[in-house]
Amino acid sequence: MKKDNLSWDEYFMGLAIFTSFRSKDPSSKVGAVIVDNHNHIVGTGYNGFVAGIDETKLSWSREGEFMNTKYPYVVHAEANAILNAIKSDLSDCRIYITLSSCNECAKLIAQKGIKKVYYLLDKYPELDTFVAAKKIFTLKGIESQQLVMKNLHEILDNFKEFYPDNIK
């Protein structure tokens, strides 16, 4: 059964998914969208190296000596969305993220007063950094929930129906 339109949550998570495609990270493409209580987008971000640096001098490697991996140099999607936000007061906002937050991003989300976190994937629920993130959200009273997009394929099929020449 086709849906005529998307819910707000599906819409904003869809935008987070599309935003993640901007990431150059070959193993983890993450996108984030911050939305206020009027359903206006106030910030977007994706994971990537610090803006303006010579990326050819860095590696996207996940393994090896820490300084030779991506980890010391990548800014996470949530952090970029917060830094790129068009307003500083995010206390009336919620954030949509394609991957659950680590503790560092959870601290930023909590500090900015974001009220609700929606994530698409919980890829590493047992790792300490993600357990700590959930604890931060609980202690701050931030609602965090996985958004299951059961109809993602249907959404894409609907797009194909209206624009068959654009989707191969």
PDB file of C-alpha atoms in Angstrom:
ATOM      1  CA  MET A   1       0.000   0.000   0.000  1.00  0.00           C
ATOM      2  CA  LYS A   2       1.484   3.330  -1.060  1.00  0.00           C
ATOM      3  CA  LYS A   3       1.713   6.272   1.238  1.00  0.00           C
ATOM      4  CA  ASP A   4       0.907   9.609  -0.323  1.00  0.00           C
ATOM      5  CA  ASN A   5       3.416  11.508   1.739  1.00  0.00           C
ATOM      6  CA  LEU A   6       6.148  11.065   4.298  1.00  0.00           C
ATOM      7  CA  SER A   7       5.863  11.686   8.010  1.00  0.00           C
ATOM      8  CA  TRP A   8       8.071  14.501   9.303  1.00  0.00           C
ATOM      9  CA  ASP A   9      10.364  11.921  10.916  1.00  0.00           C
ATOM     10  CA  GLU A  10      10.749   9.985   7.649  1.00  0.00           C
ATOM     11  CA  TYR A  11      11.358  13.208   5.762  1.00  0.00           C
ATOM     12  CA  PHE A  12      14.102  14.448   8.083  1.00  0.00           C
ATOM     13  CA  MET A  13      15.772  11.041   8.339  1.00  0.00           C
ATOM     14  CA  GLY A  14      15.673  10.859   4.542  1.00  0.00           C
ATOM     15  CA  LEU A  15      17.495  14.187   4.434  1.00  0.00           C
ATOM     16  CA  ALA A  16      20.048  12.866   6.921  1.00  0.00           C
ATOM     17  CA  ILE A  17      20.597   9.855   4.649  1.00  0.00           C
ATOM     18  CA  PHE A  18      21.107  12.087   1.601  1.00  0.00           C
ATOM     19  CA  THR A  19      23.390  14.378   3.619  1.00  0.00           C
ATOM     20  CA  SER A  20      25.530  11.368   4.562  1.00  0.00           C
ATOM     21  CA  PHE A  21      26.305  10.826   0.865  1.00  0.00           C
ATOM     22  CA  ARG A  22      28.462  13.985   0.986  1.00  0.00           C
ATOM     23  CA  SER A  23      30.951  12.189   3.244  1.00  0.00           C
ATOM     24  CA  LYS A  24      34.168  10.984   1.639  1.00  0.00           C
ATOM     25  CA  ASP A  25      34.654   8.329   4.322  1.00  0.00           C
ATOM     26  CA  PRO A  26      34.725   4.996   2.471  1.00  0.00           C
ATOM     27  CA  SER A  27      33.574   2.945   5.482  1.00  0.00           C
ATOM     28  CA  SER A  28      31.148   5.122   7.465  1.00  0.00           C
ATOM     29  CA  LYS A  29      28.972   7.739   5.795  1.00  0.00           C
ATOM     30  CA  VAL A  30      27.025   9.564   8.496  1.00  0.00           C
ATOM     31  CA  GLY A  31      24.586  12.446   8.115  1.00  0.00           C
ATOM     32  CA  ALA A  32      22.748  14.601  10.634  1.00  0.00           C
ATOM     33  CA  VAL A  33      19.902  17.097  10.402  1.00  0.00           C
ATOM     34  CA  ILE A  34      18.818  19.410  13.238  1.00  0.00           C
ATOM     35  CA  VAL A  35      15.195  20.545  13.197  1.00  0.00           C
ATOM     36  CA  ASP A  36      13.374  23.049  15.420  1.00  0.00           C
ATOM     37  CA  ASN A  37       9.886  22.696  16.902  1.00  0.00           C
ATOM     38  CA  HIS A  38       8.382  24.351  13.786  1.00  0.00           C
ATOM     39  CA  ASN A  39       9.881  21.608  11.555  1.00  0.00           C
ATOM     40  CA  HIS A  40      12.412  24.048  10.117  1.00  0.00           C
ATOM     41  CA  ILE A  41      15.870  22.722   9.360  1.00  0.00           C
ATOM     42  CA  VAL A  42      18.434  24.689  11.342  1.00  0.00           C
ATOM     43  CA  GLY A  43      21.572  22.631  10.707  1.00  0.00           C
ATOM     44  CA  THR A  44      23.007  19.794   8.662  1.00  0.00           C
ATOM     45  CA  GLY A  45      26.307  17.971   8.764  1.00  0.00           C
ATOM     46  CA  TYR A  46      28.188  14.894   7.666  1.00  0.00           C
ATOM     47  CA  ASN A  47      31.364  13.235   8.869  1.00  0.00           C
ATOM     48  CA  GLY A  48      34.557  14.457   7.291  1.00  0.00           C
ATOM     49  CA  PHE A  49      37.966  15.924   7.856  1.00  0.00           C
ATOM     50  CA  VAL A  50      38.323  19.434   9.249  1.00  0.00           C
ATOM     51  CA  ALA A  51      37.201  21.887   6.565  1.00  0.00           C
ATOM     52  CA  GLY A  52      39.941  23.535   4.555  1.00  0.00           C
ATOM     53  CA  ILE A  53      42.796  21.178   5.370  1.00  0.00           C
ATOM     54  CA  ASP A  54      44.795  19.293   2.773  1.00  0.00           C
ATOM     55  CA  GLU A  55      42.966  15.966   2.859  1.00  0.00           C
ATOM     56  CA  THR A  56      45.600  14.282   0.708  1.00  0.00           C
ATOM     57  CA  LYS A  57      47.890  14.321   3.766  1.00  0.00           C
ATOM     58  CA  LEU A  58      45.461  12.206   5.795  1.00  0.00           C
ATOM     59  CA  SER A  59      44.251   8.626   5.661  1.00  0.00           C
ATOM     60  CA  TRP A  60      40.736   7.217   5.842  1.00  0.00           C
ATOM     61  CA  SER A  61      42.193   4.071   7.425  1.00  0.00           C
ATOM     62  CA  ARG A  62      40.368   2.562  10.396  1.00  0.00           C
ATOM     63  CA  GLU A  63      43.283   0.447  11.589  1.00  0.00           C
ATOM     64  CA  GLY A  64      46.928   0.999  12.391  1.00  0.00           C
ATOM     65  CA  GLU A  65      48.780   3.525  14.502  1.00  0.00           C
ATOM     66  CA  PHE A  66      46.250   6.057  15.822  1.00  0.00           C
ATOM     67  CA  MET A  67      47.930   9.064  14.207  1.00  0.00           C
ATOM     68  CA  ASN A  68      47.800   7.322  10.833  1.00  0.00           C
ATOM     69  CA  THR A  69      44.068   6.612  10.988  1.00  0.00           C
ATOM     70  CA  LYS A  70      41.081   8.861  10.339  1.00  0.00           C
ATOM     71  CA  TYR A  71      40.050   9.067  14.000  1.00  0.00           C
ATOM     72  CA  PRO A  72      42.105  12.039  15.212  1.00  0.00           C
ATOM     73  CA  TYR A  73      41.024  14.180  12.257  1.00  0.00           C
ATOM     74  CA  VAL A  74      37.363  13.471  11.441  1.00  0.00           C
ATOM     75  CA  VAL A  75      34.608  15.765  12.651  1.00  0.00           C
ATOM     76  CA  HIS A  76      31.429  13.766  13.239  1.00  0.00           C
ATOM     77  CA  ALA A  77      28.142  14.561  11.505  1.00  0.00           C
ATOM     78  CA  GLU A  78      26.424  15.709  14.721  1.00  0.00           C
ATOM     79  CA  ALA A  79      29.267  18.092  15.554  1.00  0.00           C
ATOM     80  CA  ASN A  80      29.230  19.521  12.030  1.00  0.00           C
ATOM     81  CA  ALA A  81      25.447  19.982  12.168  1.00  0.00           C
ATOM     82  CA  ILE A  82      25.769  21.845  15.482  1.00  0.00           C
ATOM     83  CA  LEU A  83      28.678  23.964  14.201  1.00  0.00           C
ATOM     84  CA  ASN A  84      26.800  24.736  10.966  1.00  0.00           C
ATOM     85  CA  ALA A  85      23.496  25.544  12.681  1.00  0.00           C
ATOM     86  CA  ILE A  86      21.939  28.871  11.686  1.00  0.00           C
ATOM     87  CA  LYS A  87      21.035  29.648  15.296  1.00  0.00           C
ATOM     88  CA  SER A  88      22.894  29.144  18.545  1.00  0.00           C
ATOM     89  CA  ASP A  89      19.915  28.187  20.729  1.00  0.00           C
ATOM     90  CA  LEU A  90      19.081  24.595  19.848  1.00  0.00           C
ATOM     91  CA  SER A  91      17.036  23.916  22.980  1.00  0.00           C
ATOM     92  CA  ASP A  92      13.792  23.507  21.023  1.00  0.00           C
ATOM     93  CA  CYS A  93      15.350  21.112  18.532  1.00  0.00           C
ATOM     94  CA  ARG A  94      15.651  17.465  17.668  1.00  0.00           C
ATOM     95  CA  ILE A  95      18.376  15.778  15.656  1.00  0.00           C
ATOM     96  CA  TYR A  96      18.135  13.025  13.053  1.00  0.00           C
ATOM     97  CA  ILE A  97      21.308  10.951  12.604  1.00  0.00           C
ATOM     98  CA  THR A  98      22.014   7.985  10.367  1.00  0.00           C
ATOM     99  CA  LEU A  99      24.213   6.345  13.046  1.00  0.00           C
ATOM    100  CA  SER A 100      23.793   6.423  16.829  1.00  0.00           C
ATOM    101  CA  SER A 101      25.937   9.008  18.606  1.00  0.00           C
ATOM    102  CA  CYS A 102      29.244   8.434  20.330  1.00  0.00           C
ATOM    103  CA  ASN A 103      29.892   9.932  23.774  1.00  0.00           C
ATOM    104  CA  GLU A 104      31.694  12.981  22.336  1.00  0.00           C
ATOM    105  CA  CYS A 105      28.743  13.910  20.129  1.00  0.00           C
ATOM    106  CA  ALA A 106      26.293  13.085  22.921  1.00  0.00           C
ATOM    107  CA  LYS A 107      28.067  15.651  25.096  1.00  0.00           C
ATOM    108  CA  LEU A 108      27.657  18.296  22.398  1.00  0.00           C
ATOM    109  CA  ILE A 109      23.991  17.402  21.846  1.00  0.00           C
ATOM    110  CA  ALA A 110      23.294  17.522  25.585  1.00  0.00           C
ATOM    111  CA  GLN A 111      25.228  20.749  26.093  1.00  0.00           C
ATOM    112  CA  LYS A 112      23.262  22.485  23.326  1.00  0.00           C
ATOM    113  CA  GLY A 113      19.985  21.362  24.913  1.00  0.00           C
ATOM    114  CA  ILE A 114      18.694  19.318  21.982  1.00  0.00           C
ATOM    115  CA  LYS A 115      15.612  17.522  23.291  1.00  0.00           C
ATOM    116  CA  LYS A 116      15.281  14.455  21.086  1.00  0.00           C
ATOM    117  CA  VAL A 117      17.636  12.211  19.137  1.00  0.00           C
ATOM    118  CA  TYR A 118      16.486   9.954  16.317  1.00  0.00           C
ATOM    119  CA  TYR A 119      19.024   7.554  14.856  1.00  0.00           C
ATOM    120  CA  LEU A 120      18.721   5.082  12.010  1.00  0.00           C
ATOM    121  CA  LEU A 121      21.400   2.496  12.867  1.00  0.00           C
ATOM    122  CA  ASP A 122      22.826   1.347  16.198  1.00  0.00           C
ATOM    123  CA  LYS A 123      25.916  -0.249  14.694  1.00  0.00           C
ATOM    124  CA  TYR A 124      28.067  -0.629  17.831  1.00  0.00           C
ATOM    125  CA  PRO A 125      25.692  -0.796  20.845  1.00  0.00           C
ATOM    126  CA  GLU A 126      28.186  -2.693  23.030  1.00  0.00           C
ATOM    127  CA  LEU A 127      31.129  -0.276  22.662  1.00  0.00           C
ATOM    128  CA  ASP A 128      31.790   1.949  25.677  1.00  0.00           C
ATOM    129  CA  THR A 129      31.579   5.186  23.675  1.00  0.00           C
ATOM    130  CA  PHE A 130      28.015   4.354  22.579  1.00  0.00           C
ATOM    131  CA  VAL A 131      26.960   3.037  25.997  1.00  0.00           C
ATOM    132  CA  ALA A 132      28.245   6.288  27.510  1.00  0.00           C
ATOM    133  CA  ALA A 133      26.284   8.302  24.930  1.00  0.00           C
ATOM    134  CA  LYS A 134      23.045   6.605  25.942  1.00  0.00           C
ATOM    135  CA  LYS A 135      23.868   7.264  29.616  1.00  0.00           C
ATOM    136  CA  ILE A 136      24.468  10.963  28.868  1.00  0.00           C
ATOM    137  CA  PHE A 137      21.114  11.171  27.086  1.00  0.00           C
ATOM    138  CA  THR A 138      19.343   9.434  29.972  1.00  0.00           C
ATOM    139  CA  LEU A 139      20.956  11.637  32.624  1.00  0.00           C
ATOM    140  CA  LYS A 140      20.094  14.796  30.668  1.00  0.00           C
ATOM    141  CA  GLY A 141      16.530  13.636  29.977  1.00  0.00           C
ATOM    142  CA  ILE A 142      17.052  13.540  26.230  1.00  0.00           C
ATOM    143  CA  GLU A 143      14.764  11.128  24.441  1.00  0.00           C
ATOM    144  CA  SER A 144      16.748   8.897  22.115  1.00  0.00           C
ATOM    145  CA  GLN A 145      15.160   6.364  19.818  1.00  0.00           C
ATOM    146  CA  GLN A 146      15.896   4.332  16.772  1.00  0.00           C
ATOM    147  CA  LEU A 147      13.748   5.347  13.826  1.00  0.00           C
ATOM    148  CA  VAL A 148      12.811   2.293  11.815  1.00  0.00           C
ATOM    149  CA  MET A 149      12.144   3.227   8.209  1.00  0.00           C
ATOM    150  CA  LYS A 150      10.300   0.119   7.108  1.00  0.00           C
ATOM    151  CA  ASN A 151       9.108   1.831   3.961  1.00  0.00           C
ATOM    152  CA  LEU A 152      12.452   3.195   2.720  1.00  0.00           C
ATOM    153  CA  HIS A 153      12.364   0.952  -0.356  1.00  0.00           C
ATOM    154  CA  GLU A 154       8.752   1.978  -0.981  1.00  0.00           C
ATOM    155  CA  ILE A 155       9.764   5.635  -0.804  1.00  0.00           C
ATOM    156  CA  LEU A 156      12.464   5.058  -3.413  1.00  0.00           C
ATOM    157  CA  ASP A 157      10.045   3.043  -5.567  1.00  0.00           C
ATOM    158  CA  ASN A 158       7.555   5.938  -5.442  1.00  0.00           C
ATOM    159  CA  PHE A 159      10.293   8.266  -6.651  1.00  0.00           C
ATOM    160  CA  LYS A 160      11.070   5.877  -9.495  1.00  0.00           C
ATOM    161  CA  GLU A 161       7.390   5.830 -10.446  1.00  0.00           C
ATOM    162  CA  PHE A 162       7.292   9.611 -10.862  1.00  0.00           C
ATOM    163  CA  TYR A 163      10.803  10.000 -12.309  1.00  0.00           C
ATOM    164  CA  PRO A 164      11.624   6.682 -14.014  1.00  0.00           C
ATOM    165  CA  ASP A 165      14.316   8.165 -16.242  1.00  0.00           C
ATOM    166  CA  ASN A 166      16.259   9.592 -13.295  1.00  0.00           C
ATOM    167  CA  ILE A 167      16.674   6.386 -11.267  1.00  0.00           C
ATOM    168  CA  LYS A 168      18.453   3.439 -12.838  1.00  0.00           C
TER     169      LYS A 168
END
